[in-house]
Amino acid sequence: MTQLITEDSNDQLLNLRVIEGIPYLRFLGIRFDLTGEDLTVRIPPNKHFIGNPDIPALHGGVTASLLEITAKVDLCLKRLALGSKDDRKPVSPKEIVLPKTISFSVDYLRGGKPSDAYAQAKINRMGRRYASVQVEAWQEDRTRLFAQGTGHFLLV
Amino acid sequence: MFEIPKNLPDANEFIQRLPFSKALNMRVDELAESRAIMSVPYDLLIIGNPATGVIHGGAVTALMDTCCGLAVLAHPDVNTPMATLNLKVDYMRPANPGQSITAEAECYNVTRSVAFVRATAYDEDKARPVATTHATFTLN
């Protein structure tokens, strides 16, 4: 039997557990932290995530993945929350599908270190079909960004 | 000491030394002046949509970043380390589940401090790209 996720906002945590089960997110060891409605995404350090071993710096692909995942999951949560307000039916875990990326641009501001990396998204526009999202990523200091991203997404 | 890979075996050895590229089982298929072709095999670990088995866009982005970087190193005027400044990926369609992804990158312009690269990624259907990329790299 498929377990249904209710519309209670506390159950966003349950939604996040489902999303955490996506193989690529498990591969990256992605962790979610929800404070109120604010989502912070974290990638814990892992020796396999290094790009240049001489520095050593986080691989650009890991940084880009963190930013893109943060944007998508933030959009997904906002839509699930809206869905409940619209009095739609609860969704089953199987129905949780992340939005599709149309385009995503990453700016690398400084080298990523082999320590915890965090990201938060800001949804600038979410229509019926398209959404535009900005993401910031940092390590020790929230005000010292090591990467930023902008993306356009198709809401499916 | 930073050594620039100038032939295919060196390029593969170079990529093997990058832990994340190795974790994704990336491989260099071709290396020419200012050009690189790299691929990543289909793997259940990098699935982004469990319902369809389509791999996550982040893995495609990681391949694009690495392949673009290698194309920069393959440019005859580049002899220093470089770092990605900006990478933009447009996704045309989901990759076919079960098929490897191949990226072809070309470093089409280099100044004293910046390299410009474009790349396209395909699965086995070469007629329809999965994604395209524009990237800039800082030199030294």
PDB file of C-alpha atoms in Angstrom, chain A residues 8-80:
ATOM      1  CA  ASP A   8       0.024  19.155   7.305  1.00  0.00           C
ATOM      2  CA  SER A   9       3.077  21.392   6.876  1.00  0.00           C
ATOM      3  CA  ASN A  10       4.940  19.328   9.507  1.00  0.00           C
ATOM      4  CA  ASP A  11       4.809  16.547   7.008  1.00  0.00           C
ATOM      5  CA  GLN A  12       7.156  18.514   4.778  1.00  0.00           C
ATOM      6  CA  LEU A  13       9.815  16.674   6.779  1.00  0.00           C
ATOM      7  CA  LEU A  14       8.297  13.438   5.585  1.00  0.00           C
ATOM      8  CA  ASN A  15       8.335  14.794   2.026  1.00  0.00           C
ATOM      9  CA  LEU A  16      12.024  15.591   2.479  1.00  0.00           C
ATOM     10  CA  ARG A  17      12.738  12.028   3.633  1.00  0.00           C
ATOM     11  CA  VAL A  18      11.188  10.797   0.379  1.00  0.00           C
ATOM     12  CA  ILE A  19      13.254  13.253  -1.675  1.00  0.00           C
ATOM     13  CA  GLU A  20      16.409  12.228   0.211  1.00  0.00           C
ATOM     14  CA  GLY A  21      15.853   8.727  -1.126  1.00  0.00           C
ATOM     15  CA  ILE A  22      16.518   9.799  -4.738  1.00  0.00           C
ATOM     16  CA  PRO A  23      19.669   7.847  -5.722  1.00  0.00           C
ATOM     17  CA  TYR A  24      21.771  10.804  -6.896  1.00  0.00           C
ATOM     18  CA  LEU A  25      20.936  12.735  -3.695  1.00  0.00           C
ATOM     19  CA  ARG A  26      21.939   9.683  -1.633  1.00  0.00           C
ATOM     20  CA  PHE A  27      25.130   9.431  -3.687  1.00  0.00           C
ATOM     21  CA  LEU A  28      25.965  13.018  -2.671  1.00  0.00           C
ATOM     22  CA  GLY A  29      24.948  12.421   0.962  1.00  0.00           C
ATOM     23  CA  ILE A  30      22.514  15.359   0.738  1.00  0.00           C
ATOM     24  CA  ARG A  31      20.995  16.502   4.054  1.00  0.00           C
ATOM     25  CA  PHE A  32      18.012  18.824   4.537  1.00  0.00           C
ATOM     26  CA  ASP A  33      17.363  21.219   7.384  1.00  0.00           C
ATOM     27  CA  LEU A  34      13.949  22.845   7.614  1.00  0.00           C
ATOM     28  CA  THR A  35      13.589  25.846   9.937  1.00  0.00           C
ATOM     29  CA  GLY A  36       9.996  27.032   9.657  1.00  0.00           C
ATOM     30  CA  GLU A  37       9.582  27.190   5.902  1.00  0.00           C
ATOM     31  CA  ASP A  38      13.266  27.889   5.211  1.00  0.00           C
ATOM     32  CA  LEU A  39      15.165  25.027   3.655  1.00  0.00           C
ATOM     33  CA  THR A  40      18.933  24.676   3.949  1.00  0.00           C
ATOM     34  CA  VAL A  41      20.627  21.920   1.978  1.00  0.00           C
ATOM     35  CA  ARG A  42      23.975  20.504   3.071  1.00  0.00           C
ATOM     36  CA  ILE A  43      26.566  18.252   1.506  1.00  0.00           C
ATOM     37  CA  PRO A  44      28.896  16.792   4.162  1.00  0.00           C
ATOM     38  CA  PRO A  45      32.588  16.491   3.262  1.00  0.00           C
ATOM     39  CA  ASN A  46      33.590  13.371   1.359  1.00  0.00           C
ATOM     40  CA  LYS A  47      36.986  12.539  -0.117  1.00  0.00           C
ATOM     41  CA  HIS A  48      35.276  11.388  -3.305  1.00  0.00           C
ATOM     42  CA  PHE A  49      33.839  14.872  -3.952  1.00  0.00           C
ATOM     43  CA  ILE A  50      37.212  16.523  -4.555  1.00  0.00           C
ATOM     44  CA  GLY A  51      37.931  17.865  -8.017  1.00  0.00           C
ATOM     45  CA  ASN A  52      41.524  19.000  -7.869  1.00  0.00           C
ATOM     46  CA  PRO A  53      43.374  16.861  -5.292  1.00  0.00           C
ATOM     47  CA  ASP A  54      46.385  19.205  -5.243  1.00  0.00           C
ATOM     48  CA  ILE A  55      44.508  22.106  -3.596  1.00  0.00           C
ATOM     49  CA  PRO A  56      42.220  20.178  -2.548  1.00  0.00           C
ATOM     50  CA  ALA A  57      39.016  21.766  -3.877  1.00  0.00           C
ATOM     51  CA  LEU A  58      35.429  20.592  -4.164  1.00  0.00           C
ATOM     52  CA  HIS A  59      34.627  19.388  -7.710  1.00  0.00           C
ATOM     53  CA  GLY A  60      32.659  21.985  -9.700  1.00  0.00           C
ATOM     54  CA  GLY A  61      30.117  19.296 -10.512  1.00  0.00           C
ATOM     55  CA  VAL A  62      29.405  18.758  -6.802  1.00  0.00           C
ATOM     56  CA  THR A  63      28.925  22.504  -6.275  1.00  0.00           C
ATOM     57  CA  ALA A  64      26.648  22.760  -9.330  1.00  0.00           C
ATOM     58  CA  SER A  65      24.665  19.716  -8.171  1.00  0.00           C
ATOM     59  CA  LEU A  66      24.210  21.224  -4.690  1.00  0.00           C
ATOM     60  CA  LEU A  67      22.857  24.474  -6.161  1.00  0.00           C
ATOM     61  CA  GLU A  68      20.572  22.774  -8.666  1.00  0.00           C
ATOM     62  CA  ILE A  69      19.202  20.297  -6.125  1.00  0.00           C
ATOM     63  CA  THR A  70      18.541  23.118  -3.638  1.00  0.00           C
ATOM     64  CA  ALA A  71      16.546  25.058  -6.240  1.00  0.00           C
ATOM     65  CA  LYS A  72      14.530  22.011  -7.271  1.00  0.00           C
ATOM     66  CA  VAL A  73      13.761  20.756  -3.763  1.00  0.00           C
ATOM     67  CA  ASP A  74      12.806  24.244  -2.565  1.00  0.00           C
ATOM     68  CA  LEU A  75      10.395  24.544  -5.511  1.00  0.00           C
ATOM     69  CA  CYS A  76       9.045  21.071  -4.832  1.00  0.00           C
ATOM     70  CA  LEU A  77       8.335  21.878  -1.163  1.00  0.00           C
ATOM     71  CA  LYS A  78       6.680  25.206  -2.008  1.00  0.00           C
ATOM     72  CA  ARG A  79       4.433  23.465  -4.513  1.00  0.00           C
ATOM     73  CA  LEU A  80       3.497  20.718  -2.070  1.00  0.00           C
TER      74      LEU A  80
END
